[in-house]
Amino acid sequence: MDCSKIQTPLSYLAGKTYLVTGASSGIGQHLALLLDRLGARVVLNGRNEERLNDTLSKMDGKNHYIAMADITKIDCVNWLKDIGTKANSPLSGIAYCAGVHEFVPLRAYNSAALSLAFNQFTISMMDLFMASCKMKKADTLSLVLMSTLSAHQGITGNALYGASRATAESLCRNIAIEFAPRGVHCNCVAGGYMTGSNMTDSFVQQLGSDRISTIEQAYPLGFGHVADAAHMLAFLLSDSSKWITGQTFTVDGGSSIKGI
Ligand SMILES: NC(=O)c1ccc[n+]([C@@H]2O[C@H](COP(=O)([O-])OP(=O)(O)OC[C@H]3O[C@@H](n4cnc5c(N)ncnc54)[C@H](OP(=O)(O)O)[C@@H]3O)[C@@H](O)[C@H]2O)c1
């Protein structure tokens, strides 16, 4: 064996360009900062300019840049073309970390609310991933989706949110199959409750700290932090995971395997 060719797992990211949606807050922001520390170049997407600039100001590398956009309202092909021109290097991967959450108990169900949940997440994810597969220029393209435990569990108020992510996971499995011959690998991370995000901060406000403490008792390792998802996403973006595709990895402090 030629030991000089052994690389450390995340060194594969260095020098490559990755698009992170949702880079202005929470998981996407942490991932962008992690990719920066690992020597990758990051294209930062979100809607809030001030928070995107805040992420950028915390990065050491000089080649990152902001591609501010509402991801649900763009023409993905032209947007990715613009990104390719500005980056002047092919995209090696996309981490889809953008997302919003709204509690909608099924007693308040209507089809408009279901359409909204899918428009806000599933359709924009699929449009972006499909455009990137068709426009792929790098040798390999890593696509990763930030999903949720709610895609796999019944949680009151989370039916529409969970369904939008469950469908997205299913689409990712099919991207993995249909685009494998073109060097694409596509995976998902189903996250449990992580602190350090605007989304979970708003849960505390909506549910109250007593309810949040009760939920935490279902987590053998306690609540996570957005860094816990970011590390898994970085691994799945890197070529260390190039033979892994079509999978959903649960990152949840053991909550989904806990018995009564
Ligand atoms: N935190 C958790 O415990 C947890 C657990 C499981 C799954 N997740 C999932 O992980 C994803 C990220 O959550 P988070 O915790 O990081 O939440 P967060 O702190 O609220 O961040 C959400 C990010 O998504 C961006 N975003 C939302 N809608 C967008 C749009 N239309 N276009 C572009 N960017 C948009 C926001 O950007 P702007 O603010 O700039 O618009 C922000 O950067 C979500 O899909 C969430 O469901 C989170």
PDB file of C-alpha atoms and ligand atoms in Angstrom:
ATOM      1  CA  MET A   1       0.000   0.000   0.000  1.00  0.00           C
ATOM      2  CA  ASP A   2       1.221   3.494  -0.863  1.00  0.00           C
ATOM      3  CA  CYS A   3       0.696   5.278   2.482  1.00  0.00           C
ATOM      4  CA  SER A   4       1.421   8.683   0.948  1.00  0.00           C
ATOM      5  CA  LYS A   5      -1.954   8.462  -0.828  1.00  0.00           C
ATOM      6  CA  ILE A   6      -4.007   8.069   2.372  1.00  0.00           C
ATOM      7  CA  GLN A   7      -5.958  11.279   3.033  1.00  0.00           C
ATOM      8  CA  THR A   8      -7.688  12.283   6.245  1.00  0.00           C
ATOM      9  CA  PRO A   9     -11.451  12.070   5.676  1.00  0.00           C
ATOM     10  CA  LEU A  10     -12.320  15.742   5.517  1.00  0.00           C
ATOM     11  CA  SER A  11      -9.166  16.864   3.697  1.00  0.00           C
ATOM     12  CA  TYR A  12     -11.047  15.891   0.541  1.00  0.00           C
ATOM     13  CA  LEU A  13     -13.053  19.114   0.895  1.00  0.00           C
ATOM     14  CA  ALA A  14     -10.092  21.461   0.567  1.00  0.00           C
ATOM     15  CA  GLY A  15     -10.000  23.598  -2.558  1.00  0.00           C
ATOM     16  CA  LYS A  16     -13.472  22.555  -3.720  1.00  0.00           C
ATOM     17  CA  THR A  17     -16.563  24.750  -4.060  1.00  0.00           C
ATOM     18  CA  TYR A  18     -19.815  23.998  -2.210  1.00  0.00           C
ATOM     19  CA  LEU A  19     -23.181  25.756  -2.154  1.00  0.00           C
ATOM     20  CA  VAL A  20     -24.875  25.908   1.253  1.00  0.00           C
ATOM     21  CA  THR A  21     -28.509  27.021   1.344  1.00  0.00           C
ATOM     22  CA  GLY A  22     -29.684  28.381   4.690  1.00  0.00           C
ATOM     23  CA  ALA A  23     -26.184  29.699   5.430  1.00  0.00           C
ATOM     24  CA  SER A  24     -27.493  32.729   7.329  1.00  0.00           C
ATOM     25  CA  SER A  25     -28.504  30.781  10.437  1.00  0.00           C
ATOM     26  CA  GLY A  26     -28.400  27.548  12.400  1.00  0.00           C
ATOM     27  CA  ILE A  27     -27.203  24.347  10.726  1.00  0.00           C
ATOM     28  CA  GLY A  28     -26.339  25.934   7.364  1.00  0.00           C
ATOM     29  CA  GLN A  29     -24.364  28.715   9.032  1.00  0.00           C
ATOM     30  CA  HIS A  30     -22.406  26.243  11.152  1.00  0.00           C
ATOM     31  CA  LEU A  31     -21.727  24.068   8.103  1.00  0.00           C
ATOM     32  CA  ALA A  32     -20.457  27.073   6.117  1.00  0.00           C
ATOM     33  CA  LEU A  33     -18.045  27.962   8.942  1.00  0.00           C
ATOM     34  CA  LEU A  34     -16.889  24.344   9.200  1.00  0.00           C
ATOM     35  CA  LEU A  35     -16.284  24.078   5.434  1.00  0.00           C
ATOM     36  CA  ASP A  36     -14.276  27.315   5.638  1.00  0.00           C
ATOM     37  CA  ARG A  37     -12.082  25.837   8.405  1.00  0.00           C
ATOM     38  CA  LEU A  38     -11.585  22.729   6.240  1.00  0.00           C
ATOM     39  CA  GLY A  39     -10.292  24.802   3.335  1.00  0.00           C
ATOM     40  CA  ALA A  40     -13.329  24.601   1.053  1.00  0.00           C
ATOM     41  CA  ARG A  41     -14.805  27.514  -0.856  1.00  0.00           C
ATOM     42  CA  VAL A  42     -18.418  28.263   0.108  1.00  0.00           C
ATOM     43  CA  VAL A  43     -21.255  29.956  -1.785  1.00  0.00           C
ATOM     44  CA  LEU A  44     -23.598  31.208   0.937  1.00  0.00           C
ATOM     45  CA  ASN A  45     -27.333  31.341   0.294  1.00  0.00           C
ATOM     46  CA  GLY A  46     -30.137  32.751   2.417  1.00  0.00           C
ATOM     47  CA  ARG A  47     -32.609  35.640   2.292  1.00  0.00           C
ATOM     48  CA  ASN A  48     -31.317  37.854   5.079  1.00  0.00           C
ATOM     49  CA  GLU A  49     -28.368  39.954   3.869  1.00  0.00           C
ATOM     50  CA  GLU A  50     -27.275  41.077   7.316  1.00  0.00           C
ATOM     51  CA  ARG A  51     -27.090  37.543   8.676  1.00  0.00           C
ATOM     52  CA  LEU A  52     -25.341  36.267   5.529  1.00  0.00           C
ATOM     53  CA  ASN A  53     -22.724  39.003   5.947  1.00  0.00           C
ATOM     54  CA  ASP A  54     -22.385  37.985   9.582  1.00  0.00           C
ATOM     55  CA  THR A  55     -21.590  34.402   8.484  1.00  0.00           C
ATOM     56  CA  LEU A  56     -19.126  35.669   5.871  1.00  0.00           C
ATOM     57  CA  SER A  57     -17.387  37.927   8.409  1.00  0.00           C
ATOM     58  CA  LYS A  58     -16.669  34.886  10.611  1.00  0.00           C
ATOM     59  CA  MET A  59     -14.923  32.991   7.793  1.00  0.00           C
ATOM     60  CA  ASP A  60     -11.137  32.984   7.330  1.00  0.00           C
ATOM     61  CA  GLY A  61     -10.974  32.147   3.613  1.00  0.00           C
ATOM     62  CA  LYS A  62     -11.141  34.992   1.101  1.00  0.00           C
ATOM     63  CA  ASN A  63     -12.887  33.280  -1.817  1.00  0.00           C
ATOM     64  CA  HIS A  64     -16.324  32.673  -0.346  1.00  0.00           C
ATOM     65  CA  TYR A  65     -19.243  34.706  -1.574  1.00  0.00           C
ATOM     66  CA  ILE A  66     -22.920  35.378  -1.011  1.00  0.00           C
ATOM     67  CA  ALA A  67     -25.657  34.339  -3.456  1.00  0.00           C
ATOM     68  CA  MET A  68     -28.639  35.885  -1.693  1.00  0.00           C
ATOM     69  CA  ALA A  69     -32.004  34.601  -2.943  1.00  0.00           C
ATOM     70  CA  ASP A  70     -35.334  33.245  -1.837  1.00  0.00           C
ATOM     71  CA  ILE A  71     -34.664  29.660  -2.887  1.00  0.00           C
ATOM     72  CA  THR A  72     -38.372  29.080  -3.554  1.00  0.00           C
ATOM     73  CA  LYS A  73     -38.496  31.855  -6.148  1.00  0.00           C
ATOM     74  CA  ILE A  74     -35.477  31.392  -8.395  1.00  0.00           C
ATOM     75  CA  ASP A  75     -34.922  29.956 -11.841  1.00  0.00           C
ATOM     76  CA  CYS A  76     -32.430  27.312 -10.657  1.00  0.00           C
ATOM     77  CA  VAL A  77     -30.689  26.754 -13.987  1.00  0.00           C
ATOM     78  CA  ASN A  78     -29.874  30.447 -14.513  1.00  0.00           C
ATOM     79  CA  TRP A  79     -29.050  30.933 -10.833  1.00  0.00           C
ATOM     80  CA  LEU A  80     -26.551  28.043 -10.888  1.00  0.00           C
ATOM     81  CA  LYS A  81     -25.079  29.362 -14.148  1.00  0.00           C
ATOM     82  CA  ASP A  82     -24.479  32.726 -12.439  1.00  0.00           C
ATOM     83  CA  ILE A  83     -22.894  30.982  -9.465  1.00  0.00           C
ATOM     84  CA  GLY A  84     -20.639  28.949 -11.793  1.00  0.00           C
ATOM     85  CA  THR A  85     -19.519  32.095 -13.608  1.00  0.00           C
ATOM     86  CA  LYS A  86     -18.771  34.015 -10.400  1.00  0.00           C
ATOM     87  CA  ALA A  87     -17.067  31.050  -8.709  1.00  0.00           C
ATOM     88  CA  ASN A  88     -15.063  30.257 -11.849  1.00  0.00           C
ATOM     89  CA  SER A  89     -14.871  26.663 -10.636  1.00  0.00           C
ATOM     90  CA  PRO A  90     -17.329  23.756 -10.814  1.00  0.00           C
ATOM     91  CA  LEU A  91     -19.650  23.048  -7.887  1.00  0.00           C
ATOM     92  CA  SER A  92     -18.599  19.880  -6.067  1.00  0.00           C
ATOM     93  CA  GLY A  93     -21.698  19.750  -3.904  1.00  0.00           C
ATOM     94  CA  ILE A  94     -24.783  21.345  -2.425  1.00  0.00           C
ATOM     95  CA  ALA A  95     -26.006  21.156   1.165  1.00  0.00           C
ATOM     96  CA  TYR A  96     -29.700  22.017   1.314  1.00  0.00           C
ATOM     97  CA  CYS A  97     -30.122  23.468   4.811  1.00  0.00           C
ATOM     98  CA  ALA A  98     -32.789  26.094   4.059  1.00  0.00           C
ATOM     99  CA  GLY A  99     -36.145  25.520   5.671  1.00  0.00           C
ATOM    100  CA  VAL A 100     -38.948  26.947   7.729  1.00  0.00           C
ATOM    101  CA  HIS A 101     -41.192  25.314  10.307  1.00  0.00           C
ATOM    102  CA  GLU A 102     -44.791  25.894  11.250  1.00  0.00           C
ATOM    103  CA  PHE A 103     -46.880  23.832  13.671  1.00  0.00           C
ATOM    104  CA  VAL A 104     -50.082  22.813  11.847  1.00  0.00           C
ATOM    105  CA  PRO A 105     -52.199  20.323  13.815  1.00  0.00           C
ATOM    106  CA  LEU A 106     -54.254  18.148  11.461  1.00  0.00           C
ATOM    107  CA  ARG A 107     -57.493  19.550  12.866  1.00  0.00           C
ATOM    108  CA  ALA A 108     -56.430  22.776  11.086  1.00  0.00           C
ATOM    109  CA  TYR A 109     -55.586  20.898   7.859  1.00  0.00           C
ATOM    110  CA  ASN A 110     -56.423  22.289   4.444  1.00  0.00           C
ATOM    111  CA  SER A 111     -54.853  21.538   1.090  1.00  0.00           C
ATOM    112  CA  ALA A 112     -53.412  25.062   0.797  1.00  0.00           C
ATOM    113  CA  ALA A 113     -51.338  24.462   3.937  1.00  0.00           C
ATOM    114  CA  LEU A 114     -50.026  21.175   2.473  1.00  0.00           C
ATOM    115  CA  SER A 115     -49.155  22.885  -0.841  1.00  0.00           C
ATOM    116  CA  LEU A 116     -47.357  25.642   1.057  1.00  0.00           C
ATOM    117  CA  ALA A 117     -45.244  23.146   3.022  1.00  0.00           C
ATOM    118  CA  PHE A 118     -44.230  21.413  -0.225  1.00  0.00           C
ATOM    119  CA  ASN A 119     -43.593  24.705  -2.064  1.00  0.00           C
ATOM    120  CA  GLN A 120     -41.441  25.997   0.786  1.00  0.00           C
ATOM    121  CA  PHE A 121     -39.224  22.918   0.852  1.00  0.00           C
ATOM    122  CA  THR A 122     -39.714  19.865  -1.352  1.00  0.00           C
ATOM    123  CA  ILE A 123     -40.202  21.541  -4.709  1.00  0.00           C
ATOM    124  CA  SER A 124     -37.406  24.083  -4.265  1.00  0.00           C
ATOM    125  CA  MET A 125     -35.028  21.310  -3.110  1.00  0.00           C
ATOM    126  CA  MET A 126     -35.948  19.135  -6.093  1.00  0.00           C
ATOM    127  CA  ASP A 127     -35.654  21.999  -8.610  1.00  0.00           C
ATOM    128  CA  LEU A 128     -32.193  22.890  -7.298  1.00  0.00           C
ATOM    129  CA  PHE A 129     -30.878  19.322  -7.075  1.00  0.00           C
ATOM    130  CA  MET A 130     -32.202  18.406 -10.540  1.00  0.00           C
ATOM    131  CA  ALA A 131     -30.722  21.535 -12.130  1.00  0.00           C
ATOM    132  CA  SER A 132     -27.351  20.774 -10.496  1.00  0.00           C
ATOM    133  CA  CYS A 133     -27.412  17.141 -11.707  1.00  0.00           C
ATOM    134  CA  LYS A 134     -28.104  18.222 -15.265  1.00  0.00           C
ATOM    135  CA  MET A 135     -25.438  20.962 -15.166  1.00  0.00           C
ATOM    136  CA  LYS A 136     -22.802  18.907 -13.316  1.00  0.00           C
ATOM    137  CA  LYS A 137     -19.236  19.781 -14.325  1.00  0.00           C
ATOM    138  CA  ALA A 138     -17.064  18.452 -11.453  1.00  0.00           C
ATOM    139  CA  ASP A 139     -16.011  14.751 -11.523  1.00  0.00           C
ATOM    140  CA  THR A 140     -18.346  13.999  -8.637  1.00  0.00           C
ATOM    141  CA  LEU A 141     -21.311  15.916  -7.252  1.00  0.00           C
ATOM    142  CA  SER A 142     -22.389  15.449  -3.616  1.00  0.00           C
ATOM    143  CA  LEU A 143     -25.946  16.431  -2.736  1.00  0.00           C
ATOM    144  CA  VAL A 144     -27.044  16.447   0.891  1.00  0.00           C
ATOM    145  CA  LEU A 145     -30.407  17.313   2.350  1.00  0.00           C
ATOM    146  CA  MET A 146     -31.075  18.419   5.929  1.00  0.00           C
ATOM    147  CA  SER A 147     -34.206  16.498   6.915  1.00  0.00           C
ATOM    148  CA  THR A 148     -35.871  15.732  10.217  1.00  0.00           C
ATOM    149  CA  LEU A 149     -37.030  12.968  12.540  1.00  0.00           C
ATOM    150  CA  SER A 150     -40.564  14.249  11.850  1.00  0.00           C
ATOM    151  CA  ALA A 151     -40.290  12.642   8.386  1.00  0.00           C
ATOM    152  CA  HIS A 152     -40.348   9.261  10.165  1.00  0.00           C
ATOM    153  CA  GLN A 153     -42.465   9.816  13.254  1.00  0.00           C
ATOM    154  CA  GLY A 154     -45.958  11.020  14.090  1.00  0.00           C
ATOM    155  CA  ILE A 155     -45.521  14.280  16.001  1.00  0.00           C
ATOM    156  CA  THR A 156     -48.568  16.429  16.696  1.00  0.00           C
ATOM    157  CA  GLY A 157     -48.395  19.623  14.657  1.00  0.00           C
ATOM    158  CA  ASN A 158     -45.595  18.339  12.416  1.00  0.00           C
ATOM    159  CA  ALA A 159     -47.566  16.284   9.856  1.00  0.00           C
ATOM    160  CA  LEU A 160     -47.180  18.692   6.920  1.00  0.00           C
ATOM    161  CA  TYR A 161     -43.604  19.640   7.844  1.00  0.00           C
ATOM    162  CA  GLY A 162     -42.721  15.923   8.171  1.00  0.00           C
ATOM    163  CA  ALA A 163     -44.476  14.963   4.925  1.00  0.00           C
ATOM    164  CA  SER A 164     -42.575  17.630   2.965  1.00  0.00           C
ATOM    165  CA  ARG A 165     -39.252  16.206   4.254  1.00  0.00           C
ATOM    166  CA  ALA A 166     -40.305  12.542   3.840  1.00  0.00           C
ATOM    167  CA  THR A 167     -41.137  13.192   0.176  1.00  0.00           C
ATOM    168  CA  ALA A 168     -37.846  15.029  -0.264  1.00  0.00           C
ATOM    169  CA  GLU A 169     -35.977  12.022   1.189  1.00  0.00           C
ATOM    170  CA  SER A 170     -37.778   9.713  -1.238  1.00  0.00           C
ATOM    171  CA  LEU A 171     -36.834  11.965  -4.158  1.00  0.00           C
ATOM    172  CA  CYS A 172     -33.199  11.941  -2.977  1.00  0.00           C
ATOM    173  CA  ARG A 173     -33.145   8.128  -3.049  1.00  0.00           C
ATOM    174  CA  ASN A 174     -34.296   8.280  -6.660  1.00  0.00           C
ATOM    175  CA  ILE A 175     -31.770  10.977  -7.598  1.00  0.00           C
ATOM    176  CA  ALA A 176     -29.156   8.626  -6.112  1.00  0.00           C
ATOM    177  CA  ILE A 177     -30.279   5.795  -8.389  1.00  0.00           C
ATOM    178  CA  GLU A 178     -30.901   7.682 -11.612  1.00  0.00           C
ATOM    179  CA  PHE A 179     -27.829   9.924 -11.470  1.00  0.00           C
ATOM    180  CA  ALA A 180     -25.277   7.461 -10.048  1.00  0.00           C
ATOM    181  CA  PRO A 181     -23.968   6.707 -13.559  1.00  0.00           C
ATOM    182  CA  ARG A 182     -23.143  10.440 -13.852  1.00  0.00           C
ATOM    183  CA  GLY A 183     -21.096  10.550 -10.647  1.00  0.00           C
ATOM    184  CA  VAL A 184     -23.772  12.040  -8.374  1.00  0.00           C
ATOM    185  CA  HIS A 185     -24.274  10.808  -4.817  1.00  0.00           C
ATOM    186  CA  CYS A 186     -27.179  12.058  -2.768  1.00  0.00           C
ATOM    187  CA  ASN A 187     -27.926  11.545   0.947  1.00  0.00           C
ATOM    188  CA  CYS A 188     -30.052  12.944   3.766  1.00  0.00           C
ATOM    189  CA  VAL A 189     -29.571  13.712   7.457  1.00  0.00           C
ATOM    190  CA  ALA A 190     -32.649  13.305   9.659  1.00  0.00           C
ATOM    191  CA  GLY A 191     -32.012  15.529  12.642  1.00  0.00           C
ATOM    192  CA  GLY A 192     -33.480  15.563  16.120  1.00  0.00           C
ATOM    193  CA  TYR A 193     -33.747  18.670  18.295  1.00  0.00           C
ATOM    194  CA  MET A 194     -30.610  20.819  18.042  1.00  0.00           C
ATOM    195  CA  THR A 195     -29.915  24.088  19.799  1.00  0.00           C
ATOM    196  CA  GLY A 196     -28.108  26.984  18.104  1.00  0.00           C
ATOM    197  CA  SER A 197     -30.802  27.651  15.509  1.00  0.00           C
ATOM    198  CA  ASN A 198     -33.468  30.298  15.060  1.00  0.00           C
ATOM    199  CA  MET A 199     -35.956  27.496  14.465  1.00  0.00           C
ATOM    200  CA  THR A 200     -35.453  25.806  17.838  1.00  0.00           C
ATOM    201  CA  ASP A 201     -35.234  29.198  19.598  1.00  0.00           C
ATOM    202  CA  SER A 202     -38.738  29.830  18.291  1.00  0.00           C
ATOM    203  CA  PHE A 203     -39.888  26.403  19.591  1.00  0.00           C
ATOM    204  CA  VAL A 204     -38.897  27.517  23.095  1.00  0.00           C
ATOM    205  CA  GLN A 205     -41.015  30.644  22.670  1.00  0.00           C
ATOM    206  CA  GLN A 206     -43.973  28.759  21.209  1.00  0.00           C
ATOM    207  CA  LEU A 207     -43.984  25.689  23.483  1.00  0.00           C
ATOM    208  CA  GLY A 208     -42.502  27.108  26.691  1.00  0.00           C
ATOM    209  CA  SER A 209     -39.422  25.898  28.562  1.00  0.00           C
ATOM    210  CA  ASP A 210     -41.329  23.292  30.653  1.00  0.00           C
ATOM    211  CA  ARG A 211     -42.549  21.482  27.527  1.00  0.00           C
ATOM    212  CA  ILE A 212     -39.047  21.681  25.987  1.00  0.00           C
ATOM    213  CA  SER A 213     -37.551  20.105  29.152  1.00  0.00           C
ATOM    214  CA  THR A 214     -40.064  17.245  28.890  1.00  0.00           C
ATOM    215  CA  ILE A 215     -39.109  16.678  25.234  1.00  0.00           C
ATOM    216  CA  GLU A 216     -35.421  16.607  26.193  1.00  0.00           C
ATOM    217  CA  GLN A 217     -36.066  13.646  28.514  1.00  0.00           C
ATOM    218  CA  ALA A 218     -36.704  11.553  25.369  1.00  0.00           C
ATOM    219  CA  TYR A 219     -33.106  12.216  24.265  1.00  0.00           C
ATOM    220  CA  PRO A 220     -30.627   9.746  25.853  1.00  0.00           C
ATOM    221  CA  LEU A 221     -27.724  12.072  24.983  1.00  0.00           C
ATOM    222  CA  GLY A 222     -29.754  15.248  25.612  1.00  0.00           C
ATOM    223  CA  PHE A 223     -30.455  17.794  22.912  1.00  0.00           C
ATOM    224  CA  GLY A 224     -27.821  18.242  20.212  1.00  0.00           C
ATOM    225  CA  HIS A 225     -26.276  21.373  18.790  1.00  0.00           C
ATOM    226  CA  VAL A 226     -26.317  22.444  15.120  1.00  0.00           C
ATOM    227  CA  ALA A 227     -22.621  21.438  14.994  1.00  0.00           C
ATOM    228  CA  ASP A 228     -23.711  17.790  15.344  1.00  0.00           C
ATOM    229  CA  ALA A 229     -25.620  17.915  12.049  1.00  0.00           C
ATOM    230  CA  ALA A 230     -22.962  20.072  10.361  1.00  0.00           C
ATOM    231  CA  HIS A 231     -20.241  17.459  10.934  1.00  0.00           C
ATOM    232  CA  MET A 232     -22.352  14.733   9.317  1.00  0.00           C
ATOM    233  CA  LEU A 233     -23.256  17.022   6.406  1.00  0.00           C
ATOM    234  CA  ALA A 234     -19.563  17.869   5.837  1.00  0.00           C
ATOM    235  CA  PHE A 235     -18.685  14.164   5.748  1.00  0.00           C
ATOM    236  CA  LEU A 236     -21.482  13.501   3.247  1.00  0.00           C
ATOM    237  CA  LEU A 237     -20.293  16.396   1.052  1.00  0.00           C
ATOM    238  CA  SER A 238     -16.732  15.085   1.021  1.00  0.00           C
ATOM    239  CA  ASP A 239     -15.344  12.409  -1.263  1.00  0.00           C
ATOM    240  CA  SER A 240     -14.839  10.286   1.870  1.00  0.00           C
ATOM    241  CA  SER A 241     -18.477   9.310   1.405  1.00  0.00           C
ATOM    242  CA  LYS A 242     -18.368   8.855  -2.372  1.00  0.00           C
ATOM    243  CA  TRP A 243     -19.504   5.203  -2.146  1.00  0.00           C
ATOM    244  CA  ILE A 244     -22.466   6.086   0.098  1.00  0.00           C
ATOM    245  CA  THR A 245     -25.660   7.097  -1.652  1.00  0.00           C
ATOM    246  CA  GLY A 246     -29.432   7.146  -1.269  1.00  0.00           C
ATOM    247  CA  GLN A 247     -29.228   6.937   2.535  1.00  0.00           C
ATOM    248  CA  THR A 248     -30.821   8.840   5.382  1.00  0.00           C
ATOM    249  CA  PHE A 249     -28.617   9.138   8.473  1.00  0.00           C
ATOM    250  CA  THR A 250     -30.270   9.808  11.816  1.00  0.00           C
ATOM    251  CA  VAL A 251     -28.488  12.349  14.030  1.00  0.00           C
ATOM    252  CA  ASP A 252     -30.649  12.583  17.127  1.00  0.00           C
ATOM    253  CA  GLY A 253     -28.801  11.769  20.359  1.00  0.00           C
ATOM    254  CA  GLY A 254     -30.472   8.345  20.378  1.00  0.00           C
ATOM    255  CA  SER A 255     -34.037   9.630  20.715  1.00  0.00           C
ATOM    256  CA  SER A 256     -35.429   7.498  17.873  1.00  0.00           C
ATOM    257  CA  ILE A 257     -34.099   4.208  19.316  1.00  0.00           C
ATOM    258  CA  LYS A 258     -35.141   4.823  22.916  1.00  0.00           C
ATOM    259  CA  GLY A 259     -37.676   2.334  24.299  1.00  0.00           C
ATOM    260  CA  ILE A 260     -40.279   3.120  26.941  1.00  0.00           C
TER     261      ILE A 260
HETATM  262  N1  LIG B   1     -32.511  22.773  14.431  1.00  0.00           N
HETATM  263  C1  LIG B   1     -33.075  21.583  14.532  1.00  0.00           C
HETATM  264  O1  LIG B   1     -33.266  21.062  15.630  1.00  0.00           O
HETATM  265  C2  LIG B   1     -33.475  20.819  13.295  1.00  0.00           C
HETATM  266  C3  LIG B   1     -33.759  19.466  13.442  1.00  0.00           C
HETATM  267  C4  LIG B   1     -34.105  18.722  12.317  1.00  0.00           C
HETATM  268  C5  LIG B   1     -34.169  19.331  11.087  1.00  0.00           C
HETATM  269  N2  LIG B   1     -33.910  20.664  10.976  1.00  0.00           N
HETATM  270  C6  LIG B   1     -34.014  21.217   9.635  1.00  0.00           C
HETATM  271  O2  LIG B   1     -32.808  21.816   9.264  1.00  0.00           O
HETATM  272  C7  LIG B   1     -33.049  22.916   8.387  1.00  0.00           C
HETATM  273  C8  LIG B   1     -32.315  24.133   8.938  1.00  0.00           C
HETATM  274  O3  LIG B   1     -32.866  24.440  10.212  1.00  0.00           O
HETATM  275  P1  LIG B   1     -32.125  25.364  11.251  1.00  0.00           P
HETATM  276  O4  LIG B   1     -32.306  24.725  12.566  1.00  0.00           O
HETATM  277  O5  LIG B   1     -30.759  25.697  10.798  1.00  0.00           O
HETATM  278  O6  LIG B   1     -33.090  26.647  11.195  1.00  0.00           O
HETATM  279  P2  LIG B   1     -32.792  28.216  11.146  1.00  0.00           P
HETATM  280  O7  LIG B   1     -31.740  28.604  12.109  1.00  0.00           O
HETATM  281  O8  LIG B   1     -34.131  28.843  11.251  1.00  0.00           O
HETATM  282  O9  LIG B   1     -32.215  28.429   9.678  1.00  0.00           O
HETATM  283  C9  LIG B   1     -33.019  28.302   8.553  1.00  0.00           C
HETATM  284  C10 LIG B   1     -32.257  28.792   7.359  1.00  0.00           C
HETATM  285  O10 LIG B   1     -33.062  28.587   6.200  1.00  0.00           O
HETATM  286  C11 LIG B   1     -33.032  29.775   5.429  1.00  0.00           C
HETATM  287  N3  LIG B   1     -34.209  29.862   4.611  1.00  0.00           N
HETATM  288  C12 LIG B   1     -35.499  29.632   4.962  1.00  0.00           C
HETATM  289  N4  LIG B   1     -36.314  29.814   3.913  1.00  0.00           N
HETATM  290  C13 LIG B   1     -35.523  30.166   2.876  1.00  0.00           C
HETATM  291  C14 LIG B   1     -35.770  30.484   1.518  1.00  0.00           C
HETATM  292  N5  LIG B   1     -37.016  30.486   1.031  1.00  0.00           N
HETATM  293  N6  LIG B   1     -34.733  30.800   0.723  1.00  0.00           N
HETATM  294  C15 LIG B   1     -33.470  30.810   1.210  1.00  0.00           C
HETATM  295  N7  LIG B   1     -33.172  30.513   2.496  1.00  0.00           N
HETATM  296  C16 LIG B   1     -34.191  30.201   3.313  1.00  0.00           C
HETATM  297  C17 LIG B   1     -32.929  30.879   6.439  1.00  0.00           C
HETATM  298  O11 LIG B   1     -32.410  32.010   5.788  1.00  0.00           O
HETATM  299  P3  LIG B   1     -32.943  33.522   6.036  1.00  0.00           P
HETATM  300  O12 LIG B   1     -33.222  33.642   7.497  1.00  0.00           O
HETATM  301  O13 LIG B   1     -31.788  34.335   5.563  1.00  0.00           O
HETATM  302  O14 LIG B   1     -34.132  33.655   5.204  1.00  0.00           O
HETATM  303  C18 LIG B   1     -31.940  30.289   7.426  1.00  0.00           C
HETATM  304  O15 LIG B   1     -30.628  30.481   6.978  1.00  0.00           O
HETATM  305  C19 LIG B   1     -34.581  23.092   8.323  1.00  0.00           C
HETATM  306  O16 LIG B   1     -35.090  22.490   7.155  1.00  0.00           O
HETATM  307  C20 LIG B   1     -35.056  22.318   9.542  1.00  0.00           C
HETATM  308  O17 LIG B   1     -36.336  21.801   9.340  1.00  0.00           O
HETATM  309  C21 LIG B   1     -33.544  21.420  12.044  1.00  0.00           C
END
